mmCIF file of C-alpha atoms in Angstrom:
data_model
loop_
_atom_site.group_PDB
_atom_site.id
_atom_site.type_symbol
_atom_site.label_atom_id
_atom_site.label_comp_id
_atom_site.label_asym_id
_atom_site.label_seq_id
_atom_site.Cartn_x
_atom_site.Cartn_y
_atom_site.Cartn_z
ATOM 1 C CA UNK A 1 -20.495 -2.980 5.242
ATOM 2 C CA UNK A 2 -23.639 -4.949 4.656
ATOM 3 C CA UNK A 3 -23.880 -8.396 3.564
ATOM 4 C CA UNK A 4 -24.522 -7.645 -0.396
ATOM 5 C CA UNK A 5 -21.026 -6.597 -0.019
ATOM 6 C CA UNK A 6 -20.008 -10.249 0.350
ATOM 7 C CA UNK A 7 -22.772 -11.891 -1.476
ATOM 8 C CA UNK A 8 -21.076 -9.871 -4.513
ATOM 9 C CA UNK A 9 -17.646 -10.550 -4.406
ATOM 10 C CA UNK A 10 -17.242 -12.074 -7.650
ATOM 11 C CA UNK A 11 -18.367 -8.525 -9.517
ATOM 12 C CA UNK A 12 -14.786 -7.522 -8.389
ATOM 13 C CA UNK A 13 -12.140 -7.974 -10.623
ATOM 14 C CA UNK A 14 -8.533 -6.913 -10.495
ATOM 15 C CA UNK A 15 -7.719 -4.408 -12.811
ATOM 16 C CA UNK A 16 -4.506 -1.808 -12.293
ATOM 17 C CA UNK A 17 -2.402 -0.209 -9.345
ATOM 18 C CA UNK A 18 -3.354 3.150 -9.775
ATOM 19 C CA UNK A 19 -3.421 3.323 -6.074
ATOM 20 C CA UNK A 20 -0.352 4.897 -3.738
ATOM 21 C CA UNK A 21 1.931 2.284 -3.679
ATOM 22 C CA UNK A 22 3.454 2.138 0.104
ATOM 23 C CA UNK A 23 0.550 0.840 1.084
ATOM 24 C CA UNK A 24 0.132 -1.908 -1.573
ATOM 25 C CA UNK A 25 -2.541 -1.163 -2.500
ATOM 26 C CA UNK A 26 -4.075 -2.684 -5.660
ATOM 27 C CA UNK A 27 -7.411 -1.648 -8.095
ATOM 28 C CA UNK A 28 -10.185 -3.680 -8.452
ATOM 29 C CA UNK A 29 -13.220 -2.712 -11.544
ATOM 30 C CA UNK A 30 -16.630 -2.961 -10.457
ATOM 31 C CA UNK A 31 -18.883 -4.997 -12.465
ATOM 32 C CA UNK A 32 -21.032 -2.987 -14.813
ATOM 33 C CA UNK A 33 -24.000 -4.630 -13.582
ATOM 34 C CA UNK A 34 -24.091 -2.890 -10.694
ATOM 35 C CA UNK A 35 -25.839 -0.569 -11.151
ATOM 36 C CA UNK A 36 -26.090 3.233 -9.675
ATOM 37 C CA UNK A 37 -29.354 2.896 -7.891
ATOM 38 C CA UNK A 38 -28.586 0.213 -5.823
ATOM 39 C CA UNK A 39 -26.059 1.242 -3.643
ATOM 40 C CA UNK A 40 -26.756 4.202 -1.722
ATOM 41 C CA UNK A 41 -24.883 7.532 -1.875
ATOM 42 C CA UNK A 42 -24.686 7.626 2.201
ATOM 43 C CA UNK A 43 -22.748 3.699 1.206
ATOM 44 C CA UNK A 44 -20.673 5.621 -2.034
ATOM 45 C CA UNK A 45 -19.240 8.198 0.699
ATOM 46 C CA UNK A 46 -18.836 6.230 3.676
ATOM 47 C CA UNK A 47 -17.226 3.714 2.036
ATOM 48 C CA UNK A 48 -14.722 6.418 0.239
ATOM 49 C CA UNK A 49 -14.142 8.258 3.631
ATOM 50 C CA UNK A 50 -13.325 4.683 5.217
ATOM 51 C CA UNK A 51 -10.644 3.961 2.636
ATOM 52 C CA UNK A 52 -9.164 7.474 3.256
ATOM 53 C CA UNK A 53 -9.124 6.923 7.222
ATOM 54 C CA UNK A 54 -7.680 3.465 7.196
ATOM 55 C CA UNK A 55 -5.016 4.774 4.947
ATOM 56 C CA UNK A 56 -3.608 7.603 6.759
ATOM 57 C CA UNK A 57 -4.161 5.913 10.229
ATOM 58 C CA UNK A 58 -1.712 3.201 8.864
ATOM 59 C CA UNK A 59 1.258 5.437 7.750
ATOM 60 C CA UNK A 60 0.811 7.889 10.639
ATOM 61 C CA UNK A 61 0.553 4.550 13.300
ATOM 62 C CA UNK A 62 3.916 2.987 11.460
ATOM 63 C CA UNK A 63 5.467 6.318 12.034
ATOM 64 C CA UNK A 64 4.737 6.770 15.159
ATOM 65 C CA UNK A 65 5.280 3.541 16.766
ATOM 66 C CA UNK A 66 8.948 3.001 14.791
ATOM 67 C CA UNK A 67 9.979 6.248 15.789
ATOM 68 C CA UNK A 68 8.531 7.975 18.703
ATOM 69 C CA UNK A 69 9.301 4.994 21.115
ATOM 70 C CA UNK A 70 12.103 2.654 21.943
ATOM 71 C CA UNK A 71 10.802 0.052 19.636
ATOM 72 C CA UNK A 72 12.422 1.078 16.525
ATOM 73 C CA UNK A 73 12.648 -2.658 14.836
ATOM 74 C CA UNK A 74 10.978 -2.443 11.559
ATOM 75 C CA UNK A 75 11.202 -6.106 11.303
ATOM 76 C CA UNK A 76 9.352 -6.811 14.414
ATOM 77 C CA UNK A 77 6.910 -4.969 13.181
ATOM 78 C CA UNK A 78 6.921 -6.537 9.688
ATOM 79 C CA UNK A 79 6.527 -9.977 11.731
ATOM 80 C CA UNK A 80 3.410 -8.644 13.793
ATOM 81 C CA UNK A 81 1.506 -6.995 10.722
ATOM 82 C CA UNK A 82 1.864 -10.795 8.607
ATOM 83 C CA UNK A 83 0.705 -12.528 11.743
ATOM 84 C CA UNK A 84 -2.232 -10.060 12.670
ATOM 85 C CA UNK A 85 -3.158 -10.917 9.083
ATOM 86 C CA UNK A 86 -2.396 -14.571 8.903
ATOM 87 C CA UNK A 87 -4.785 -14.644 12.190
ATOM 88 C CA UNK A 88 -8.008 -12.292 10.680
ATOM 89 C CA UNK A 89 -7.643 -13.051 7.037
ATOM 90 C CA UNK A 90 -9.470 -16.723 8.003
ATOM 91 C CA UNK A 91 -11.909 -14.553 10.382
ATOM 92 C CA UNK A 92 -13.072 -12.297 7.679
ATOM 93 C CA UNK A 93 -13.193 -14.121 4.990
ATOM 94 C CA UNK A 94 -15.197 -16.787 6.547
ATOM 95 C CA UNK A 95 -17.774 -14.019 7.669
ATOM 96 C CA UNK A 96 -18.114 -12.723 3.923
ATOM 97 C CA UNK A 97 -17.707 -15.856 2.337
ATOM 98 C CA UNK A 98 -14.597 -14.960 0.781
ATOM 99 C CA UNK A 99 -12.778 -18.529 -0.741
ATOM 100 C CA UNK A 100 -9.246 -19.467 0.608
ATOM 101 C CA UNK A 101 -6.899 -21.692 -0.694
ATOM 102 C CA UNK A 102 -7.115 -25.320 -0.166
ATOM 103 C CA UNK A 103 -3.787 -25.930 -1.236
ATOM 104 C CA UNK A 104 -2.004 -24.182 0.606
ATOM 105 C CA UNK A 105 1.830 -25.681 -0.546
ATOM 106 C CA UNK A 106 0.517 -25.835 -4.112
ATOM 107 C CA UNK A 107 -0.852 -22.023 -3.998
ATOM 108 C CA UNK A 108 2.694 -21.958 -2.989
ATOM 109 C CA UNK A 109 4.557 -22.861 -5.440
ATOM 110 C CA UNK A 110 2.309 -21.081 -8.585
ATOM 111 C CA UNK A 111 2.774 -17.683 -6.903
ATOM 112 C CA UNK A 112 6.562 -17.509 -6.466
ATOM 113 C CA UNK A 113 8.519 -15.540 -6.425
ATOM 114 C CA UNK A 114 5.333 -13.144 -5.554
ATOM 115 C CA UNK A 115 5.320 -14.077 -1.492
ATOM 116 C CA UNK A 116 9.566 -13.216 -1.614
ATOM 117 C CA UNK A 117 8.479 -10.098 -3.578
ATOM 118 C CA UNK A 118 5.932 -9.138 -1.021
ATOM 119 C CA UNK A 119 8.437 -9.802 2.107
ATOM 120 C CA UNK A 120 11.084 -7.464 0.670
ATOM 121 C CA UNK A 121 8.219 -5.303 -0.373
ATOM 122 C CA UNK A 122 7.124 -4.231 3.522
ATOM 123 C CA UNK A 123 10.568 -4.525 4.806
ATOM 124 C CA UNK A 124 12.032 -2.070 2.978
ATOM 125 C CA UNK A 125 8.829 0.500 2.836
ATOM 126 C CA UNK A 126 8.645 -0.127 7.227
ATOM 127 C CA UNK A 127 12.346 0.621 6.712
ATOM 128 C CA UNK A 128 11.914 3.951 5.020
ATOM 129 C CA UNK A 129 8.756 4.868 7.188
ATOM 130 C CA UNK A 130 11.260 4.643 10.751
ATOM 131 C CA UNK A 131 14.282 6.959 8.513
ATOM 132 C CA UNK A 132 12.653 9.586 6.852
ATOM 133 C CA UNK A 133 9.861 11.646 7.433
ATOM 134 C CA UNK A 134 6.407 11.174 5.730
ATOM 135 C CA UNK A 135 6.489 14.173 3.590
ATOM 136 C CA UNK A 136 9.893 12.752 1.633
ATOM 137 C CA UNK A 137 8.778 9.547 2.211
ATOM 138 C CA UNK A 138 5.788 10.039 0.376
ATOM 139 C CA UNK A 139 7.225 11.898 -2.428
ATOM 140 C CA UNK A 140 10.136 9.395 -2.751
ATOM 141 C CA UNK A 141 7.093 6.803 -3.375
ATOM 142 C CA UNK A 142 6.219 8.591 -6.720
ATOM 143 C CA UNK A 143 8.981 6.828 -8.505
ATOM 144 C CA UNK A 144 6.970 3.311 -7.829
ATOM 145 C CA UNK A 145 4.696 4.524 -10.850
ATOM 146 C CA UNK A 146 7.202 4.921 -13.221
ATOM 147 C CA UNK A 147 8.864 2.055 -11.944
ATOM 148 C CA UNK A 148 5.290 0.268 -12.885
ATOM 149 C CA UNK A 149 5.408 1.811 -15.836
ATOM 150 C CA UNK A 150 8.879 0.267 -16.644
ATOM 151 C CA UNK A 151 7.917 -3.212 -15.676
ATOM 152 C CA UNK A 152 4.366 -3.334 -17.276
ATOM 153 C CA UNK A 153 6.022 -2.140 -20.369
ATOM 154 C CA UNK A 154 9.073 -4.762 -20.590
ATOM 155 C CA UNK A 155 6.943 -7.624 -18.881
ATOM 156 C CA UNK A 156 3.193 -6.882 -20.138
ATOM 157 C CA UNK A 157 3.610 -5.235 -22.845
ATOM 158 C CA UNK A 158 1.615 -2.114 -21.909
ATOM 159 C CA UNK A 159 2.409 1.217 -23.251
ATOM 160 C CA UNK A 160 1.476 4.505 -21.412
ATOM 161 C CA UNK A 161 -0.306 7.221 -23.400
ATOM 162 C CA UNK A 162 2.107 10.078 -23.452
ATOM 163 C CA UNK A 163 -0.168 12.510 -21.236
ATOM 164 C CA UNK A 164 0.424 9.813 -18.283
ATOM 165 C CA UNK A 165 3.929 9.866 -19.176
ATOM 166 C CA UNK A 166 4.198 13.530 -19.052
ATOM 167 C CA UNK A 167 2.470 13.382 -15.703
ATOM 168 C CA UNK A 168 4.610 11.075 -13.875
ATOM 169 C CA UNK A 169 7.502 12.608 -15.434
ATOM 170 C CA UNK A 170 6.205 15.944 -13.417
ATOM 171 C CA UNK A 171 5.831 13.611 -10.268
ATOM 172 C CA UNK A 172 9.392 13.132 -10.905
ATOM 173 C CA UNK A 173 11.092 15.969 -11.417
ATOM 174 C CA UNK A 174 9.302 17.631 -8.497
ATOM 175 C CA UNK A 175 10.523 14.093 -6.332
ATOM 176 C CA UNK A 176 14.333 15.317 -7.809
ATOM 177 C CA UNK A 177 13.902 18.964 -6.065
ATOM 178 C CA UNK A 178 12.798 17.650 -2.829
ATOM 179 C CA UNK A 179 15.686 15.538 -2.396
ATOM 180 C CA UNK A 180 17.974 18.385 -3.677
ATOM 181 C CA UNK A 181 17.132 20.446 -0.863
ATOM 182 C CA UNK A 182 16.283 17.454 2.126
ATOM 183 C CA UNK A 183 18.252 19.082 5.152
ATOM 184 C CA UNK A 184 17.618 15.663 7.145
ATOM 185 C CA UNK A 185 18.802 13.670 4.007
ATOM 186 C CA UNK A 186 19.320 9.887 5.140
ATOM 187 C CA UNK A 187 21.237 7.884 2.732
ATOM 188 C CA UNK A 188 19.891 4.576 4.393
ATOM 189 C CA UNK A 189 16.319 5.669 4.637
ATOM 190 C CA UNK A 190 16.246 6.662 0.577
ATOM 191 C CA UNK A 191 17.866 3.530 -0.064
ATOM 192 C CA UNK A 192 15.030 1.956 1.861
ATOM 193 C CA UNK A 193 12.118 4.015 0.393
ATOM 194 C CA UNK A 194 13.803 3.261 -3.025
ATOM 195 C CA UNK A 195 14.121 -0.448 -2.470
ATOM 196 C CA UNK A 196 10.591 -0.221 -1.646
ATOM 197 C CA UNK A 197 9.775 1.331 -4.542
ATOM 198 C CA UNK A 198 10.863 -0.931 -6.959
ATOM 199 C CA UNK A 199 9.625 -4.082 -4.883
ATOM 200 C CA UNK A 200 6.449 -2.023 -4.764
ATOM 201 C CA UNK A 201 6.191 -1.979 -8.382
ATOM 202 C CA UNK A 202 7.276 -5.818 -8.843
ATOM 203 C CA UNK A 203 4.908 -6.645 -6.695
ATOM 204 C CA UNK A 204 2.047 -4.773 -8.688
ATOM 205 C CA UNK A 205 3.102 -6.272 -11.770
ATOM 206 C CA UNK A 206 3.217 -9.706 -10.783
ATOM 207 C CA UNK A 207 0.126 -9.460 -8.668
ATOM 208 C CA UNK A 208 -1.869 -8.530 -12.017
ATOM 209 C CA UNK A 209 0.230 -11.160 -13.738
ATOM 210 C CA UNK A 210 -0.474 -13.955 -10.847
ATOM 211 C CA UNK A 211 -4.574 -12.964 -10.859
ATOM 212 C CA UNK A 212 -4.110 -13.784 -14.407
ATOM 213 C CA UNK A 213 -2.570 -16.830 -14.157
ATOM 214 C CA UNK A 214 -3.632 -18.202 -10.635
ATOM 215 C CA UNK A 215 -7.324 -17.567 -11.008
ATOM 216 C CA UNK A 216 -8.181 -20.734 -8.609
ATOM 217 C CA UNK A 217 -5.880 -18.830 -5.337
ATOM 218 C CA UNK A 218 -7.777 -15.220 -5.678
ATOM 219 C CA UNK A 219 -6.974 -11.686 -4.818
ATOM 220 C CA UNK A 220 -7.924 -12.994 -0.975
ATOM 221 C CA UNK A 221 -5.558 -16.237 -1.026
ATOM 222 C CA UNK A 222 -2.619 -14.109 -2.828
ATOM 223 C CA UNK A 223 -2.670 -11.727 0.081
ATOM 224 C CA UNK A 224 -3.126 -14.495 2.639
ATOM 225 C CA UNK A 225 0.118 -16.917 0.938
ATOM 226 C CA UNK A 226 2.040 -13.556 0.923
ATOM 227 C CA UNK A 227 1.682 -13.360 4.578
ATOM 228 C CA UNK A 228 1.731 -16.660 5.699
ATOM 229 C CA UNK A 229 5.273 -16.589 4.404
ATOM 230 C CA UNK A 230 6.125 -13.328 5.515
ATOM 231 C CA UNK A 231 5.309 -14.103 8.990
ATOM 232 C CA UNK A 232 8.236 -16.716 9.951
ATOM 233 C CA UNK A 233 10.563 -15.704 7.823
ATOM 234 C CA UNK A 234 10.427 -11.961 9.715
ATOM 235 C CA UNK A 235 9.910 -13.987 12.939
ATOM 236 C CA UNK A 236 13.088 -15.834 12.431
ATOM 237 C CA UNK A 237 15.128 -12.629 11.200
ATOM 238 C CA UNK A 238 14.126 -10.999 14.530
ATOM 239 C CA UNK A 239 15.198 -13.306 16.819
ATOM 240 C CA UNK A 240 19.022 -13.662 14.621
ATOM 241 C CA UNK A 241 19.385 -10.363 15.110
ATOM 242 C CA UNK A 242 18.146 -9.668 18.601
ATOM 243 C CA UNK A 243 15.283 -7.783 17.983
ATOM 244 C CA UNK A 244 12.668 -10.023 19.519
ATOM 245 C CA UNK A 245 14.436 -10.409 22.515
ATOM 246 C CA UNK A 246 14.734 -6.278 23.088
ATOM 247 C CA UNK A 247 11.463 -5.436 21.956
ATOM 248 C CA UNK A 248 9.858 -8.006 24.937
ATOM 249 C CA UNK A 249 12.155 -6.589 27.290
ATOM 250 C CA UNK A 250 11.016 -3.111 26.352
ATOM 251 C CA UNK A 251 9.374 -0.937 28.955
ATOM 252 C CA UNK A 252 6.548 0.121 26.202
ATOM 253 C CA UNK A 253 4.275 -2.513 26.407
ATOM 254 C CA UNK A 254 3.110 -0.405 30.277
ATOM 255 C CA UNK A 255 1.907 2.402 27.952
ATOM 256 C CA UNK A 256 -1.350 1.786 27.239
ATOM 257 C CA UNK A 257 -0.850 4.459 24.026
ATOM 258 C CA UNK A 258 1.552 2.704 22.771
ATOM 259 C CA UNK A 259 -0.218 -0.411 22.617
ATOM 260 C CA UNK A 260 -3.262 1.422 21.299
ATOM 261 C CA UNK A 261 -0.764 2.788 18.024
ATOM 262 C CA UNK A 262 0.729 -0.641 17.940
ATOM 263 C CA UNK A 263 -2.636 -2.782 17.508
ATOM 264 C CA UNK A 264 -3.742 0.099 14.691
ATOM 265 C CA UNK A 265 0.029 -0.536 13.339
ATOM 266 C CA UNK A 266 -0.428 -4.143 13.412
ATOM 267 C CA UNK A 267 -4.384 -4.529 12.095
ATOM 268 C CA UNK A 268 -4.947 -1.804 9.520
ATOM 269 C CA UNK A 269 -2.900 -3.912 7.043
ATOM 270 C CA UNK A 270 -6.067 -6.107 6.348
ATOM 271 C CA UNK A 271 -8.542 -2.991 7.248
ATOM 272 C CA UNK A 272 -7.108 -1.387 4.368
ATOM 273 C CA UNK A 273 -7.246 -4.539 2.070
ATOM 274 C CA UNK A 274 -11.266 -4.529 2.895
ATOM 275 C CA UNK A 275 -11.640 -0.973 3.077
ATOM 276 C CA UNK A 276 -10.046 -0.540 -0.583
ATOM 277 C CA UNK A 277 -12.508 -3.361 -1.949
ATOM 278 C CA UNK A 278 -15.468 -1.954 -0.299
ATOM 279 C CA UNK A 279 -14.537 1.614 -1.886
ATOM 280 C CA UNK A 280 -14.156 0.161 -5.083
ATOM 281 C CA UNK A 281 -17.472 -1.807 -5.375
ATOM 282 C CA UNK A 282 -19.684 0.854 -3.611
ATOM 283 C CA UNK A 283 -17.826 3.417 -6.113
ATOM 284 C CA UNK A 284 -15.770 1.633 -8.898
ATOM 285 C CA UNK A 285 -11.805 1.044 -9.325
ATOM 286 C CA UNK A 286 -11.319 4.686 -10.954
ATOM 287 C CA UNK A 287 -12.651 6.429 -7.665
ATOM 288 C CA UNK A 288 -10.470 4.389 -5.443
ATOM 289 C CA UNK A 289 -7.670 5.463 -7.670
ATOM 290 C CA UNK A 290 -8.407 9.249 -7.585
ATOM 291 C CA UNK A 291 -9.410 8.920 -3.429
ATOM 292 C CA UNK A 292 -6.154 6.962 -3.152
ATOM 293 C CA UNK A 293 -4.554 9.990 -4.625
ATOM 294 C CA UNK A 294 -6.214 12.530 -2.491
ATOM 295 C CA UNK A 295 -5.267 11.048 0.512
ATOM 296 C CA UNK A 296 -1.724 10.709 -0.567
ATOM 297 C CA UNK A 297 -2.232 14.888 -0.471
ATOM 298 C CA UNK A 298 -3.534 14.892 2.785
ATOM 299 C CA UNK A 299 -0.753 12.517 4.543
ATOM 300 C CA UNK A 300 2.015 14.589 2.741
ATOM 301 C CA UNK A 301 0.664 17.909 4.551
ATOM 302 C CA UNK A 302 -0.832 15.917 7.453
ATOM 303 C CA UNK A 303 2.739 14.939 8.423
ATOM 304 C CA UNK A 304 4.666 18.383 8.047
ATOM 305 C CA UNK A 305 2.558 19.311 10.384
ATOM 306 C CA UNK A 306 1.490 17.013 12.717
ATOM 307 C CA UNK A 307 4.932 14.562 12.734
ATOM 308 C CA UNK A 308 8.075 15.515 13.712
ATOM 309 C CA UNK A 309 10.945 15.429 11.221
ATOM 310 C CA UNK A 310 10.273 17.674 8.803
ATOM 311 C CA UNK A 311 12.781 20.325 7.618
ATOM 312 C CA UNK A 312 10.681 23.126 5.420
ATOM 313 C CA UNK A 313 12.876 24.411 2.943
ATOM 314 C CA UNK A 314 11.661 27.003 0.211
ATOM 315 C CA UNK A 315 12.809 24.470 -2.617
ATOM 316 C CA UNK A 316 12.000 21.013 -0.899
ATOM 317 C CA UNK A 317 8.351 22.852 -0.301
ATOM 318 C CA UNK A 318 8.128 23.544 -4.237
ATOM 319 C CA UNK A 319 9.208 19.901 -5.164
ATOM 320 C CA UNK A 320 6.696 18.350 -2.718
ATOM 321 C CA UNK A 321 3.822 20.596 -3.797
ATOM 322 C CA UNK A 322 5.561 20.012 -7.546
ATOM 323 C CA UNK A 323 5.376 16.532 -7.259
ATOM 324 C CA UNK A 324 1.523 16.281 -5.525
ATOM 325 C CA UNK A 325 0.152 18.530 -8.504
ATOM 326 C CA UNK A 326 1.827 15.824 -11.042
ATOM 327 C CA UNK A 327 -0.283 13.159 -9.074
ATOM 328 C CA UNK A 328 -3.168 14.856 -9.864
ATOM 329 C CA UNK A 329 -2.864 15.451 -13.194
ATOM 330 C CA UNK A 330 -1.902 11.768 -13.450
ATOM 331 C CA UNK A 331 -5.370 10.972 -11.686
ATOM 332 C CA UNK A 332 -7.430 13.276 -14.056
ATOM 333 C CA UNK A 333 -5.866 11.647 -16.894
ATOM 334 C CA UNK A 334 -6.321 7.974 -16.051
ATOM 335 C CA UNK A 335 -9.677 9.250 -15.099
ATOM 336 C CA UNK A 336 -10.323 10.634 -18.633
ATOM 337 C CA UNK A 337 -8.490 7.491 -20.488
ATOM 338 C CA UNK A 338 -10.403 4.904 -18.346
ATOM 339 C CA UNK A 339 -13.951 7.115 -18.913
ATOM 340 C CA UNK A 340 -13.484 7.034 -22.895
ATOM 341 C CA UNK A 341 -12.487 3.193 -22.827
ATOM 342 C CA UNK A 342 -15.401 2.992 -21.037
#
């Protein structure tokens, strides 16, 4: 990541969460003067490939450290993840030259209920990641785009073209025969996923709203509010109900592998925040999108295979495959849209 990347910054602009949406993800549009020729193609690809690592590091790290050790406290984890990035957000921005809020109190204040939105947002999605297992959970995430859809339409005003609707319809229906045929169906870990889903999609729509509106905070200070209120409010939580208390006393933290899947747990949140802007200016907003998409493909079959917890069914195989074909259509069609507004 050289230093143009920073010097730069202000070519980005937020544009739409085309992105996967546990992982909050938002797009950002390259400026137009940017032209091909001066970013390399070894920078276009590495910067792609870095997007898709940090991304399925992060779900496969959550997984494994809420489920394959005694630590299973999805708040605790919530709590370390806001106060990894409360503590680097400063860091890196500084070294890029990235603007923070002043203000903090003010910043505040013209964001809510965006920061509430965000804490509800990763409780609930760390909460479906310890339940289910990534291939549902994944699937179960496809609903956060029509969700979007919903919200943009009653609160923005934007209508989808009826090609994208048809798409996410077939993201849908293929969700539906999944969870037909889910032999380790978990009531509280859809209810989770679902939750997450619609916070996800909330929090999308008011983060386009709030970079609209809030111009002076940035895409950098939104993030950084949304975590410096996320941080004591899970810190508190996990000490009322006990968590922090059993998760010291836990003999875990003698494993150094654990620790090593805990730190990646706990610092990929920002990674991915940088990693998703550096893909987008080295690239452009679109390719994030359609990457974002790809790797979504990857984690689904990643996980059946390499994370305990899935049941393979015949019909739950056909919705899951059903439901990753309908997010590729989607892709080729915002592609298309975006390429003749363009």
């Amino acid at each position: 990541m050289d230093s143009g990347f920073g010097s730069r910054r202000d070519n980005l602009v937020k544009k739409e969460n085309d992105s996967h949406p546990g992982e909050a993800t938002d797009d950002y549009e390259a400026d137009k003067s940017v032209k091909e020729g001066q970013i390399s193609r070894t920078d276009k690809l590495g910067s792609a490939g870095l997007y898709v690592v940090v991304s399925i590091l992060i779900t496969f790290a959550n997984k494994v450290v809420l489920t394959s050790y005694d630590l299973r406290s999805f708040v605790f984890v919530s709590f370390s993840q806001a106060l990894t990035a409360v503590i680097l957000l400063p860091v890196v921005c500084k070294v890029f030259k990235y603007p923070l809020p002043s203000d903090l109190w003010k910043s505040f204040k013209s964001l809510h209920p965006l920061p509430l939105i965000s804490v509800l947002n990763a409780v609930f999605s760390l909460g479906g990641t310890q339940r289910l297992s990534i291939p549902m959970m994944t699937v179960l995430r496809r609903f956060t785009i029509l969700l979007t859809m919903i919200f943009e339409l009653f609160l923005l005003k934007v209508y989808p073209s009826p090609m994208v609707a048809a798409s996410v319809a077939m993201m849908i229906i293929g969700a539906v025969i999944a969870v037909v045929d889910d032999l380790v169906f978990s009531l509280s870990g859809y209810i989770f996923v679902l939750s997450s889903d619609v916070f996800t999609a909330l929090n999308g729509v008011f983060n386009k709203k709030k970079m609209e509106d809030c111009k002076e905070v940035g895409m950098h200070g939104i993030l950084f509010v949304n975590n410096l209120f996320c941080a004591p409010v899970m810190c508190a939580v996990s000490i009322l109900n006990g968590d922090m208390k059993r998760v010291i006393g836990l003999d875990v933290w003698k494993d150094p592998r654990f620790i090593a899947w805990f730190g990646l747990a706990s610092t990929l949140g920002v990674c991915l925040h940088f990693s998703m802007l550096y893909c987008t200016h080295a690239n452009s907003a679109l390719t994030t999108s359609v990457v974002g998409c790809l790797k979504n493909i990857a984690t689904t079959y990643g996980g059946m295979v390499l994370v305990p917890g899935y049941a393979f069914t015949v019909w739950n195989f056909i919705g899951i495959n059903l439901s990753m074909a309908g997010s590729l259509v989607y892709s080729g069609v915002r592609y298309f849209e975006i390429r003749r507004k363009g």
